[in-house]
Amino acid sequence: MDDNQQNPSSGDEVALRRIQRLSLHLYNPSEPHSGGLSLLPCRAKRNLSPSVESLSEYMRGPHREIQARIFEFFQSRPDLQTPVEISMAEHRQLCMRQMTALVREAGIRPFRYLVENPSVYFAIAEAVGGVDISLGIKMGVQFSLWGGSVINLGTKKHKEKYFDGIDNLDYPGCFAMTELHHGSNVQALQTTATFDPITDEFVINTPNDGAIKWWIGNAAVHGKFASVFARLILPLQGKGGKSADMGIHAFIVPIRDLETHALLPGVEIHDCGHKVGLNGVDNGALRFSHVRVPRDNLLNRFGDVSRDGKYTSSLPTVNKRFAATLGELVGGRVGLAYSSVGVLKIAVTIAVRYSLLRQQFGPPRKPEVSVLDYQSQQHRLMPMLASTYAFHFATQYLVDKYSEMKKTNDDQVIGDVHALSAGLKSYVTSYTARSISTCRESCGGHGYAAVNRFGILRNDHDIFQTFEGDNTVLLQQVAGDLLKRYQEKFKGGTLTMTWNYLRESMSSYLSQPNPVTARWEGEDHLRDPKFQLDAFRYRTSRLLQSVAARLQKHSKTLGSFGAWNRCLNHLLTLAESHIESVVLAKFIEAVQNCPDANTREVLKLVCDLYALDRIWKDIGTYRNVDYVAPNKAKAIHKLTDYLSFQVRGVARELVDAFDLPDLVIRAPIGMASEAYEQYTQHVGF
């Protein structure tokens, strides 16, 4: 409808819109016109011709060289490549040989990069996960969890004693936090570390079966040390002469003899057995029976015990020490979010290439058409491809912010990284898990063959949704942080970078939607980044304001815990909405910063599809508050379908730009050429 029309009657408005729509059919699409709706000229077919090399160059970032070294090394070593069929025991031994060869033969030292340049470490982790996800996780346990706990929670003496052994794999280790009865609720762990002032030692003990350390990577076979998280107990220092519980601390506990590899006294380990996936990682369960370790084995960055048993800390409360301890471990979440995007790239590449190759049915007496020419297949895969690009840029931003945090220790950056890593880890890994199954289904029967990777990828990746923080719990952390920022907004406090829009735009987002713009349906408007980002942020701000009001209301009768539980689904939706806003903002920035005009045009197309697909999937929210009128909702739906069609035209180039070698893809149906030939050869023809 003409935006300058003033207050038409309902009947006039309908009639005018019908006339305009009829006029669109009469225009020649090849000739521009000056009508109020500039849809047809935009829809005239444009032949985008993206340069794979240019797009790949922009995507790959600064650390592609070290990834190429890793790929070349494993390509040259068939004995280190994981076969499709392999037993659990063989896979575990192969995984250890792969990691050892990477460090000692290829000369790749992940631990040094983790400490000195984290962005390189995450690039290594992505490449290694492409070789075998089990290898990527085992490497993460060794360097990011076991090694990271020593470096980040310990002090100079610990680094001097353990750094080289962790780095060169002389000291393979574990991260023993999770217990049989407690995973997400770390503050409720039951393992104890009681100080003995007579011997100057801590006594590590498992008080009951619920406190058995469970799912501990590297424990069943290869680990020689463990970072054990336990309650630090000081005898006679509590009220009335009772023991004082100083909260959760981490301790270095040797679990096997360095020479004989025999279990040390008081340490009992059992194998957790065959898992749904990641069977190259040896998970074990550990029980400690009064195991003594020197006082120096306390990782004492945030709390220490003197020779005479006095506790000191720069942080005044148990809760602050706990937050600081867990805060130093966010690197694992950053790595999982980044690596999950790598898995998604593999799955999408296989599905898109096969959908381009596979031909089924077609017009009468005409050749069969590519499966990806069907709208239903485009609807399945093209928004997913767009999301993969969006997540790539968002997680790259997260890695950059994490590296900045480690260099500067700036409080604002720390707060930003903690919440953003929780949100992106949760959102991206959940999306990837769903998408792998969709990719499998989109490839029909051939997608069910183990050699074509979807089953292995799905099973190995599935646990990404649980470890390093259950996704539902992490989203609650994001929601809690948003509510905290919302409160600070009204107190004049400063907001971390990612949350700036809450301060800048909360008032405008919470005002009544503009009845004129709510009806704009032109393609130029719908593809305007400002409209897209405003829509995302409006939704987040509405959700934030409404859940804050609901919590306040319910807390009066249910208490804070009951109110939170009553509003839990609302809170999870809020967190996801915020993360989607951040992802879109980073995608838009990436498009605008792209130096090559042709590549920028292609990325803009992909970004528009990501944004409008997300708006359409939650169109009910926008309709409920009249942010989008019915005609505009219909236009968004139509344009989303058309953008999927356009992206299909460059889908091959978009997946090729991921620059994944055959070593990583491995699926015959996902090969860039001769896919059917490789598939038939695999089965013996």
C-alpha angles and dihedrals in degrees: 000000000000106000091215094059107115119222100321118193116256092255094046091050093053093046093049092049091051091051090050092050091048090051090056090063091052097052120093104241090217092060119070118232135191100232123137091256113060094186104118099056089052090050094053103115113267119194105225111196107189119191107234089203094052093044092047091048090055093045102045100067129204101307104059092113094067090045089053089052090055093048092047092049095053092041088058092050111062088172088066097049116104113240123220092245116046135140121244093248093049092046092053093051092045091051091054091047090050093052093044092049091048091055103034103031106026091039094228109148107191095176094059090052092047089060101035105029114008095185089065090049091055090049088053090048091052092050094045091048087054089058092049126338089216089058091050092052094044089051089049091052092050100044110017100036108026095027094036093052091053094048099039101037098032132065137235094292092057094048092050092050102041110022099088094043092051091044097051094036095246085122107046108183150179139228106228107191109114118079132194092258100032134044114141094024096070093165089066095057112136105202109113135213107194119191116232107201092190096061096024090236141121118235111217112205140173103216097192142357091269088064095057108125106245137194091014109170117227090014103103097059120352112030122108098174136032134200097223119199110211143151110270107227123194112194119229094002099102130085114304092009094298124138117279119228107211095185134246118342133164125242133188107236122182108222104176135033111262092223107033097026088223119148112265121239114285094017117113119184130182130182116253087212134212115356135197087258144341092062090160087073115080105222117189143177119236131202121187121205107195094312111184123217130174118265088246089067090075107104092230109182093116101024136016140187120216126219090265092051100258116147120222132179139166087222116073104213141043090241094053091049090048092050091049091049095051092039090064090058099060090106089083091059091047090052094048093050091049094045092046089061087053090055091047090053090055094049094045092047092053093046096046095046092048092046089054091048099043115085124194131168125331143173117325113285090359130110118275115266132231114269089235089062088071113095092224092058091046089051089054100045113022098064086046090054089049090050090051089058091045092051091046092061094039095052091043087057090049091052091049091050091048090052089049090050093053091050100043107024085211110173095222092050090047091054091047094050095046095055096035093050090051092049099044094043090053098041099042097044092048091049093048092049091054093043096054089060090047090051090050091052092046090059094055120207095345089059088064094062110104091223089063089065106226095111093048093045092048095048096043094045098042095086090057084085091061115032123073085031130339108263095235091051092048092052089053088055089054091048091048091052092049090053089050090052090046090056092046090051089068093044095054096247125150121264126217116249099264092052097050092108090065090063098037099047112016093108095050093044092052095048120097113285115259106258091212100051089042086069100043108117105166116131093235089057095045091049093048108115090217092059091046096048093042089054093051093047094044089057092049093048093049091049092048095050094046096047091048089055092046092050091051091050098047096042089068091065105020103034124236096294094046092047092050091051092047089055097037099116089047090052093050091051090050092052093049091048091053093049090050088053091053092046092052093046091054092046091052090050091050091052093049093047095051107115098204113078096209093049090045091055092053093047090049089055091050092045092051091052091050092050099043094042090055092047091050093048089058097033091129091068092053093044093049091062096035092245087133123033120220093257091051092048089054091049091051090052093050093045092049090055091047093049089052087054091050093048089051087063091062098029094112092054092045094056093040088056089065083074095214113169122226088254088067099038095043093160109119092217089053097055117122091232140013091017096157091045092054091045094053091045090053092060093046110268 
